[in-house]
Amino acid sequence: MAKEVSGLIKLQVKGGAANPSPPIGPALGSKGVNIMEFCKQFNARTQDQAGKVLPVIITVYKDKSFEFIIKTPPAAVQIMELAKLKKGSAEPNRNKVGTVTWDQIQVIAESKMKDMNCFTLDSAMSMVAGTARSIGVKVKGEPPFVK
């Protein structure tokens, strides 16, 4: 018989840098999860992505055991990496703080495709371009999917 789920926890943690300090410790401790065991497993599975912000969804069961799924880095983080920015614009509709190309948008969309709720690469690229606009990054050129 399947284990009964007691709760879900969603966190964003830097790859290879999970430790029991906030926000991880309090979030897992309140559900009764072994914090150090999660940190060891997470760091082992993400050592190749050290320093990147990774969303993780932790499923906690009634017997205090857990499983977790590591997602791809958020599109906004990847866009800021490509544009070499520390943070987005405070007024994205007025002040543009960087630029990316449609080729770079396509690379991000391809990597995020499995975590997105769209079926075609064109729609994924459109979503990533929208994220870029919302953080104040201009997308150079003409979209390849508009004919």
Tab-separated table of N, CA and C in Angstrom:
chain	number	residue	atom	x	y	z
A	1	MET	N	0.837	-1.186	0.000
A	1	MET	CA	0.000	0.000	0.000
A	1	MET	C	0.880	1.247	0.000
A	2	ALA	N	0.417	2.285	-0.677
A	2	ALA	CA	1.180	3.525	-0.788
A	2	ALA	C	1.222	4.253	0.557
A	3	LYS	N	2.313	4.987	0.767
A	3	LYS	CA	2.447	5.773	1.997
A	3	LYS	C	1.479	6.945	1.963
A	4	GLU	N	0.992	7.349	3.134
A	4	GLU	CA	0.078	8.477	3.220
A	4	GLU	C	0.885	9.777	3.328
A	5	VAL	N	0.570	10.717	2.453
A	5	VAL	CA	1.288	11.989	2.409
A	5	VAL	C	0.803	12.893	3.540
A	6	SER	N	1.763	13.454	4.271
A	6	SER	CA	1.415	14.358	5.369
A	6	SER	C	1.523	15.826	4.943
A	7	GLY	N	2.343	16.129	3.922
A	7	GLY	CA	2.469	17.504	3.465
A	7	GLY	C	3.490	17.670	2.354
A	8	LEU	N	3.422	18.820	1.697
A	8	LEU	CA	4.385	19.205	0.657
A	8	LEU	C	5.088	20.473	1.106
A	9	ILE	N	6.383	20.557	0.840
A	9	ILE	CA	7.160	21.750	1.160
A	9	ILE	C	7.862	22.180	-0.116
A	10	LYS	N	7.721	23.455	-0.475
A	10	LYS	CA	8.398	23.995	-1.648
A	10	LYS	C	9.442	24.995	-1.180
A	11	LEU	N	10.687	24.783	-1.602
A	11	LEU	CA	11.787	25.667	-1.225
A	11	LEU	C	12.624	25.989	-2.455
A	12	GLN	N	13.395	27.066	-2.369
A	12	GLN	CA	14.421	27.354	-3.369
A	12	GLN	C	15.753	27.377	-2.638
A	13	VAL	N	16.642	26.454	-3.014
A	13	VAL	CA	17.903	26.272	-2.316
A	13	VAL	C	19.035	26.312	-3.331
A	14	LYS	N	20.169	26.891	-2.949
A	14	LYS	CA	21.340	26.876	-3.832
A	14	LYS	C	21.897	25.464	-3.894
A	15	GLY	N	22.247	25.038	-5.097
A	15	GLY	CA	22.765	23.693	-5.321
A	15	GLY	C	24.029	23.429	-4.514
A	16	GLY	N	24.067	22.297	-3.825
A	16	GLY	CA	25.232	21.896	-3.044
A	16	GLY	C	25.440	22.702	-1.785
A	17	ALA	N	24.462	23.552	-1.403
A	17	ALA	CA	24.656	24.430	-0.251
A	17	ALA	C	23.515	24.334	0.762
A	18	ALA	N	22.848	23.192	0.814
A	18	ALA	CA	21.758	23.035	1.785
A	18	ALA	C	22.352	22.850	3.177
A	19	ASN	N	21.837	23.599	4.160
A	19	ASN	CA	22.251	23.438	5.545
A	19	ASN	C	21.039	23.661	6.444
A	20	PRO	N	21.116	23.260	7.710
A	20	PRO	CA	19.928	23.308	8.565
A	20	PRO	C	19.480	24.694	9.012
A	21	SER	N	20.152	25.741	8.573
A	21	SER	CA	19.737	27.093	8.960
A	21	SER	C	18.474	27.480	8.189
A	22	PRO	N	17.806	28.588	8.591
A	22	PRO	CA	16.614	29.017	7.854
A	22	PRO	C	16.951	29.267	6.390
A	23	PRO	N	16.080	29.010	5.472
A	23	PRO	CA	14.687	28.596	5.597
A	23	PRO	C	14.489	27.084	5.672
A	24	ILE	N	15.527	26.300	5.442
A	24	ILE	CA	15.369	24.849	5.370
A	24	ILE	C	15.022	24.228	6.726
A	25	GLY	N	15.776	24.576	7.742
A	25	GLY	CA	15.576	23.977	9.065
A	25	GLY	C	14.170	24.135	9.608
A	26	PRO	N	13.659	25.354	9.722
A	26	PRO	CA	12.303	25.529	10.256
A	26	PRO	C	11.216	24.875	9.393
A	27	ALA	N	11.369	24.942	8.081
A	27	ALA	CA	10.348	24.365	7.197
A	27	ALA	C	10.271	22.849	7.364
A	28	LEU	N	11.429	22.191	7.421
A	28	LEU	CA	11.437	20.736	7.571
A	28	LEU	C	11.170	20.317	9.015
A	29	GLY	N	11.684	21.075	9.962
A	29	GLY	CA	11.505	20.742	11.379
A	29	GLY	C	10.048	20.763	11.798
A	30	SER	N	9.264	21.685	11.239
A	30	SER	CA	7.853	21.769	11.609
A	30	SER	C	7.067	20.550	11.134
A	31	LYS	N	7.574	19.865	10.112
A	31	LYS	CA	6.921	18.647	9.611
A	31	LYS	C	7.526	17.382	10.214
A	32	GLY	N	8.578	17.532	11.025
A	32	GLY	CA	9.200	16.378	11.677
A	32	GLY	C	10.178	15.610	10.809
A	33	VAL	N	10.687	16.227	9.763
A	33	VAL	CA	11.619	15.574	8.844
A	33	VAL	C	13.039	15.662	9.412
A	34	ASN	N	13.846	14.637	9.163
A	34	ASN	CA	15.249	14.646	9.560
A	34	ASN	C	15.988	15.648	8.661
A	35	ILE	N	16.322	16.804	9.212
A	35	ILE	CA	16.882	17.917	8.438
A	35	ILE	C	18.251	17.559	7.859
A	36	MET	N	19.105	16.953	8.664
A	36	MET	CA	20.457	16.629	8.194
A	36	MET	C	20.425	15.589	7.079
A	37	GLU	N	19.497	14.649	7.149
A	37	GLU	CA	19.380	13.640	6.100
A	37	GLU	C	18.987	14.298	4.778
A	38	PHE	N	18.041	15.253	4.826
A	38	PHE	CA	17.655	15.982	3.612
A	38	PHE	C	18.851	16.748	3.065
A	39	CYS	N	19.560	17.465	3.935
A	39	CYS	CA	20.708	18.276	3.487
A	39	CYS	C	21.762	17.411	2.807
A	40	LYS	N	22.068	16.242	3.393
A	40	LYS	CA	23.071	15.338	2.801
A	40	LYS	C	22.622	14.857	1.426
A	41	GLN	N	21.367	14.404	1.328
A	41	GLN	CA	20.867	13.891	0.045
A	41	GLN	C	20.812	14.998	-1.009
A	42	PHE	N	20.317	16.173	-0.629
A	42	PHE	CA	20.207	17.290	-1.573
A	42	PHE	C	21.579	17.709	-2.072
A	43	ASN	N	22.530	17.872	-1.160
A	43	ASN	CA	23.876	18.298	-1.557
A	43	ASN	C	24.545	17.262	-2.450
A	44	ALA	N	24.310	15.981	-2.195
A	44	ALA	CA	24.896	14.936	-3.031
A	44	ALA	C	24.311	14.974	-4.445
A	45	ARG	N	23.011	15.191	-4.548
A	45	ARG	CA	22.366	15.196	-5.863
A	45	ARG	C	22.593	16.485	-6.636
A	46	THR	N	22.999	17.567	-5.978
A	46	THR	CA	23.155	18.850	-6.674
A	46	THR	C	24.592	19.362	-6.684
A	47	GLN	N	25.559	18.518	-6.375
A	47	GLN	CA	26.940	19.001	-6.329
A	47	GLN	C	27.438	19.467	-7.697
A	48	ASP	N	26.860	18.959	-8.797
A	48	ASP	CA	27.258	19.402	-10.137
A	48	ASP	C	26.637	20.750	-10.510
A	49	GLN	N	25.648	21.229	-9.736
A	49	GLN	CA	24.993	22.514	-9.999
A	49	GLN	C	25.251	23.480	-8.850
A	50	ALA	N	26.434	23.446	-8.307
A	50	ALA	CA	26.761	24.259	-7.135
A	50	ALA	C	26.559	25.746	-7.414
A	51	GLY	N	25.887	26.419	-6.471
A	51	GLY	CA	25.683	27.854	-6.563
A	51	GLY	C	24.422	28.280	-7.297
A	52	LYS	N	23.822	27.397	-8.089
A	52	LYS	CA	22.600	27.752	-8.816
A	52	LYS	C	21.393	27.589	-7.898
A	53	VAL	N	20.449	28.509	-8.012
A	53	VAL	CA	19.220	28.418	-7.228
A	53	VAL	C	18.343	27.339	-7.856
A	54	LEU	N	17.954	26.342	-7.034
A	54	LEU	CA	17.156	25.229	-7.529
A	54	LEU	C	15.874	25.084	-6.716
A	55	PRO	N	14.725	25.136	-7.369
A	55	PRO	CA	13.483	24.859	-6.650
A	55	PRO	C	13.418	23.370	-6.309
A	56	VAL	N	12.931	23.056	-5.127
A	56	VAL	CA	12.801	21.662	-4.703
A	56	VAL	C	11.432	21.480	-4.053
A	57	ILE	N	10.764	20.383	-4.414
A	57	ILE	CA	9.470	20.054	-3.825
A	57	ILE	C	9.670	18.797	-2.991
A	58	ILE	N	9.437	18.940	-1.682
A	58	ILE	CA	9.656	17.843	-0.747
A	58	ILE	C	8.297	17.271	-0.349
A	59	THR	N	8.114	15.963	-0.569
A	59	THR	CA	6.895	15.276	-0.157
A	59	THR	C	7.187	14.599	1.167
A	60	VAL	N	6.437	14.968	2.200
A	60	VAL	CA	6.630	14.404	3.538
A	60	VAL	C	5.500	13.405	3.793
A	61	TYR	N	5.874	12.209	4.277
A	61	TYR	CA	4.903	11.163	4.568
A	61	TYR	C	4.594	11.104	6.061
A	62	LYS	N	3.520	10.400	6.424
A	62	LYS	CA	3.072	10.298	7.822
A	62	LYS	C	4.139	9.692	8.729
A	63	ASP	N	4.949	8.775	8.188
A	63	ASP	CA	5.999	8.132	9.004
A	63	ASP	C	7.283	8.965	9.069
A	64	LYS	N	7.200	10.254	8.687
A	64	LYS	CA	8.294	11.238	8.731
A	64	LYS	C	9.377	10.982	7.680
A	65	SER	N	9.147	10.038	6.773
A	65	SER	CA	10.092	9.866	5.671
A	65	SER	C	9.754	10.916	4.612
A	66	PHE	N	10.626	11.065	3.620
A	66	PHE	CA	10.410	12.108	2.606
A	66	PHE	C	11.023	11.707	1.281
A	67	GLU	N	10.542	12.340	0.237
A	67	GLU	CA	11.115	12.272	-1.106
A	67	GLU	C	11.173	13.700	-1.617
A	68	PHE	N	12.084	13.970	-2.544
A	68	PHE	CA	12.103	15.318	-3.107
A	68	PHE	C	12.420	15.300	-4.583
A	69	ILE	N	11.868	16.292	-5.274
A	69	ILE	CA	12.072	16.473	-6.707
A	69	ILE	C	12.783	17.803	-6.899
A	70	ILE	N	13.873	17.785	-7.645
A	70	ILE	CA	14.631	19.000	-7.925
A	70	ILE	C	14.241	19.486	-9.318
A	71	LYS	N	13.817	20.729	-9.408
A	71	LYS	CA	13.400	21.325	-10.681
A	71	LYS	C	14.576	22.084	-11.304
A	72	THR	N	14.375	22.589	-12.518
A	72	THR	CA	15.405	23.398	-13.167
A	72	THR	C	15.389	24.805	-12.565
A	73	PRO	N	16.505	25.516	-12.635
A	73	PRO	CA	16.551	26.875	-12.070
A	73	PRO	C	15.465	27.761	-12.670
A	74	PRO	N	14.939	28.709	-11.894
A	74	PRO	CA	13.898	29.601	-12.413
A	74	PRO	C	14.371	30.378	-13.642
A	75	ALA	N	13.439	30.658	-14.541
A	75	ALA	CA	13.768	31.380	-15.779
A	75	ALA	C	14.372	32.744	-15.465
A	76	ALA	N	13.842	33.437	-14.458
A	76	ALA	CA	14.356	34.769	-14.118
A	76	ALA	C	15.824	34.700	-13.712
A	77	VAL	N	16.192	33.672	-12.958
A	77	VAL	CA	17.588	33.512	-12.527
A	77	VAL	C	18.484	33.247	-13.735
A	78	GLN	N	18.021	32.394	-14.652
A	78	GLN	CA	18.815	32.092	-15.846
A	78	GLN	C	18.963	33.329	-16.737
A	79	ILE	N	17.908	34.111	-16.858
A	79	ILE	CA	17.966	35.336	-17.679
A	79	ILE	C	18.962	36.319	-17.073
A	80	MET	N	18.900	36.505	-15.753
A	80	MET	CA	19.836	37.445	-15.105
A	80	MET	C	21.272	36.957	-15.225
A	81	GLU	N	21.486	35.631	-15.215
A	81	GLU	CA	22.831	35.082	-15.425
A	81	GLU	C	23.339	35.427	-16.817
A	82	LEU	N	22.495	35.216	-17.830
A	82	LEU	CA	22.895	35.502	-19.210
A	82	LEU	C	23.141	36.984	-19.446
A	83	ALA	N	22.318	37.834	-18.823
A	83	ALA	CA	22.463	39.283	-18.997
A	83	ALA	C	23.503	39.866	-18.042
A	84	LYS	N	24.100	39.010	-17.217
A	84	LYS	CA	25.124	39.403	-16.245
A	84	LYS	C	24.603	40.484	-15.295
A	85	LEU	N	23.430	40.224	-14.700
A	85	LEU	CA	22.809	41.158	-13.766
A	85	LEU	C	22.759	40.544	-12.366
A	86	LYS	N	22.812	41.398	-11.354
A	86	LYS	CA	22.640	40.937	-9.978
A	86	LYS	C	21.163	40.905	-9.598
A	87	LYS	N	20.405	41.873	-10.114
A	87	LYS	CA	18.967	41.903	-9.855
A	87	LYS	C	18.261	42.584	-11.019
A	88	GLY	N	16.941	42.404	-11.057
A	88	GLY	CA	16.144	42.994	-12.122
A	88	GLY	C	15.891	44.473	-11.872
A	89	SER	N	15.147	45.092	-12.778
A	89	SER	CA	14.831	46.510	-12.684
A	89	SER	C	13.731	46.754	-11.658
A	90	ALA	N	13.833	47.870	-10.933
A	90	ALA	CA	12.782	48.251	-9.991
A	90	ALA	C	11.550	48.728	-10.745
A	91	GLU	N	11.738	49.281	-11.924
A	91	GLU	CA	10.641	49.739	-12.776
A	91	GLU	C	10.813	49.117	-14.163
A	92	PRO	N	10.428	47.844	-14.324
A	92	PRO	CA	10.705	47.158	-15.595
A	92	PRO	C	10.007	47.766	-16.807
A	93	ASN	N	8.891	48.485	-16.585
A	93	ASN	CA	8.220	49.105	-17.725
A	93	ASN	C	8.928	50.371	-18.202
A	94	ARG	N	9.756	50.976	-17.377
A	94	ARG	CA	10.455	52.212	-17.740
A	94	ARG	C	11.956	52.014	-17.935
A	95	ASN	N	12.594	51.337	-16.994
A	95	ASN	CA	14.055	51.180	-17.019
A	95	ASN	C	14.442	49.762	-17.402
A	96	LYS	N	15.073	49.634	-18.553
A	96	LYS	CA	15.585	48.330	-18.985
A	96	LYS	C	17.030	48.214	-18.485
A	97	VAL	N	17.363	47.084	-17.867
A	97	VAL	CA	18.687	46.943	-17.256
A	97	VAL	C	19.600	45.990	-18.013
A	98	GLY	N	19.091	45.322	-19.034
A	98	GLY	CA	19.934	44.403	-19.792
A	98	GLY	C	19.234	43.938	-21.047
A	99	THR	N	19.949	43.153	-21.869
A	99	THR	CA	19.359	42.603	-23.085
A	99	THR	C	19.770	41.153	-23.246
A	100	VAL	N	18.898	40.374	-23.870
A	100	VAL	CA	19.191	38.996	-24.260
A	100	VAL	C	18.686	38.810	-25.685
A	101	THR	N	19.161	37.773	-26.357
A	101	THR	CA	18.740	37.500	-27.731
A	101	THR	C	17.700	36.374	-27.726
A	102	TRP	N	17.020	36.209	-28.855
A	102	TRP	CA	16.041	35.131	-28.968
A	102	TRP	C	16.720	33.769	-28.927
A	103	ASP	N	17.984	33.670	-29.369
A	103	ASP	CA	18.706	32.401	-29.280
A	103	ASP	C	18.922	32.012	-27.818
A	104	GLN	N	19.253	33.005	-26.973
A	104	GLN	CA	19.433	32.735	-25.548
A	104	GLN	C	18.101	32.354	-24.902
A	105	ILE	N	17.019	33.013	-25.317
A	105	ILE	CA	15.682	32.685	-24.816
A	105	ILE	C	15.342	31.240	-25.174
A	106	GLN	N	15.712	30.824	-26.390
A	106	GLN	CA	15.417	29.461	-26.835
A	106	GLN	C	16.169	28.436	-25.989
A	107	VAL	N	17.421	28.707	-25.643
A	107	VAL	CA	18.203	27.790	-24.809
A	107	VAL	C	17.540	27.625	-23.441
A	108	ILE	N	17.108	28.741	-22.856
A	108	ILE	CA	16.439	28.687	-21.550
A	108	ILE	C	15.126	27.920	-21.666
A	109	ALA	N	14.344	28.201	-22.707
A	109	ALA	CA	13.050	27.543	-22.894
A	109	ALA	C	13.220	26.032	-23.063
A	110	GLU	N	14.245	25.614	-23.800
A	110	GLU	CA	14.489	24.181	-23.980
A	110	GLU	C	14.839	23.506	-22.657
A	111	SER	N	15.631	24.194	-21.822
A	111	SER	CA	16.002	23.584	-20.536
A	111	SER	C	14.835	23.559	-19.562
A	112	LYS	N	13.934	24.544	-19.640
A	112	LYS	CA	12.798	24.639	-18.723
A	112	LYS	C	11.570	23.865	-19.203
A	113	MET	N	11.588	23.355	-20.410
A	113	MET	CA	10.402	22.768	-21.034
A	113	MET	C	9.726	21.710	-20.160
A	114	LYS	N	10.480	20.858	-19.494
A	114	LYS	CA	9.859	19.780	-18.707
A	114	LYS	C	9.145	20.308	-17.460
A	115	ASP	N	9.501	21.515	-16.994
A	115	ASP	CA	8.867	22.098	-15.809
A	115	ASP	C	7.761	23.098	-16.151
A	116	MET	N	7.568	23.376	-17.423
A	116	MET	CA	6.581	24.388	-17.817
A	116	MET	C	5.269	23.720	-18.223
A	117	ASN	N	4.198	24.500	-18.199
A	117	ASN	CA	2.893	23.957	-18.575
A	117	ASN	C	2.521	24.373	-19.995
A	118	CYS	N	3.410	24.083	-20.940
A	118	CYS	CA	3.142	24.367	-22.341
A	118	CYS	C	3.612	23.181	-23.181
A	119	PHE	N	3.129	23.114	-24.410
A	119	PHE	CA	3.402	21.952	-25.246
A	119	PHE	C	4.402	22.196	-26.355
A	120	THR	N	4.553	23.454	-26.792
A	120	THR	CA	5.458	23.735	-27.907
A	120	THR	C	6.606	24.625	-27.443
A	121	LEU	N	7.699	24.543	-28.166
A	121	LEU	CA	8.857	25.364	-27.856
A	121	LEU	C	8.529	26.846	-28.059
A	122	ASP	N	7.700	27.158	-29.058
A	122	ASP	CA	7.324	28.555	-29.310
A	122	ASP	C	6.616	29.164	-28.110
A	123	SER	N	5.676	28.424	-27.536
A	123	SER	CA	4.958	28.955	-26.372
A	123	SER	C	5.880	29.056	-25.161
A	124	ALA	N	6.814	28.115	-25.026
A	124	ALA	CA	7.785	28.186	-23.924
A	124	ALA	C	8.674	29.420	-24.089
A	125	MET	N	9.112	29.690	-25.323
A	125	MET	CA	9.937	30.871	-25.584
A	125	MET	C	9.164	32.144	-25.275
A	126	SER	N	7.889	32.160	-25.618
A	126	SER	CA	7.049	33.317	-25.338
A	126	SER	C	6.931	33.552	-23.832
A	127	MET	N	6.796	32.478	-23.049
A	127	MET	CA	6.703	32.603	-21.589
A	127	MET	C	8.015	33.119	-20.998
A	128	VAL	N	9.141	32.600	-21.482
A	128	VAL	CA	10.444	33.036	-20.979
A	128	VAL	C	10.693	34.499	-21.356
A	129	ALA	N	10.295	34.898	-22.567
A	129	ALA	CA	10.438	36.303	-22.989
A	129	ALA	C	9.594	37.213	-22.106
A	130	GLY	N	8.417	36.749	-21.708
A	130	GLY	CA	7.567	37.515	-20.801
A	130	GLY	C	8.216	37.688	-19.445
A	131	THR	N	8.882	36.656	-18.970
A	131	THR	CA	9.619	36.743	-17.710
A	131	THR	C	10.738	37.766	-17.835
A	132	ALA	N	11.429	37.751	-18.967
A	132	ALA	CA	12.514	38.711	-19.191
A	132	ALA	C	11.973	40.140	-19.149
A	133	ARG	N	10.859	40.373	-19.812
A	133	ARG	CA	10.260	41.708	-19.798
A	133	ARG	C	9.861	42.122	-18.386
A	134	SER	N	9.367	41.187	-17.602
A	134	SER	CA	8.885	41.532	-16.260
A	134	SER	C	10.013	41.838	-15.278
A	135	ILE	N	11.248	41.463	-15.614
A	135	ILE	CA	12.376	41.838	-14.743
A	135	ILE	C	13.207	42.970	-15.353
A	136	GLY	N	12.721	43.549	-16.453
A	136	GLY	CA	13.388	44.698	-17.041
A	136	GLY	C	14.504	44.366	-18.004
A	137	VAL	N	14.430	43.199	-18.645
A	137	VAL	CA	15.440	42.801	-19.629
A	137	VAL	C	14.794	42.826	-21.007
A	138	LYS	N	15.432	43.516	-21.953
A	138	LYS	CA	14.901	43.646	-23.309
A	138	LYS	C	15.338	42.443	-24.140
A	139	VAL	N	14.415	41.945	-24.950
A	139	VAL	CA	14.730	40.834	-25.858
A	139	VAL	C	14.999	41.417	-27.240
A	140	LYS	N	16.253	41.248	-27.732
A	140	LYS	CA	16.664	41.822	-29.019
A	140	LYS	C	16.165	40.994	-30.186
A	141	GLY	N	15.773	41.682	-31.221
A	141	GLY	CA	15.427	41.014	-32.470
A	141	GLY	C	13.950	40.695	-32.583
A	142	GLU	N	13.641	39.967	-33.636
A	142	GLU	CA	12.270	39.567	-33.948
A	142	GLU	C	12.068	38.124	-33.479
A	143	PRO	N	10.937	37.822	-32.845
A	143	PRO	CA	10.702	36.436	-32.422
A	143	PRO	C	10.724	35.485	-33.610
A	144	PRO	N	11.413	34.364	-33.523
A	144	PRO	CA	11.530	33.456	-34.668
A	144	PRO	C	10.217	32.765	-35.024
A	145	PHE	N	9.272	32.709	-34.105
A	145	PHE	CA	8.037	31.991	-34.370
A	145	PHE	C	6.932	32.873	-34.943
A	146	VAL	N	7.168	34.190	-35.069
A	146	VAL	CA	6.172	35.096	-35.669
A	146	VAL	C	6.506	35.229	-37.144
A	147	LYS	N	5.567	34.828	-37.978
A	147	LYS	CA	5.822	34.893	-39.418
A	147	LYS	C	4.972	35.965	-40.055
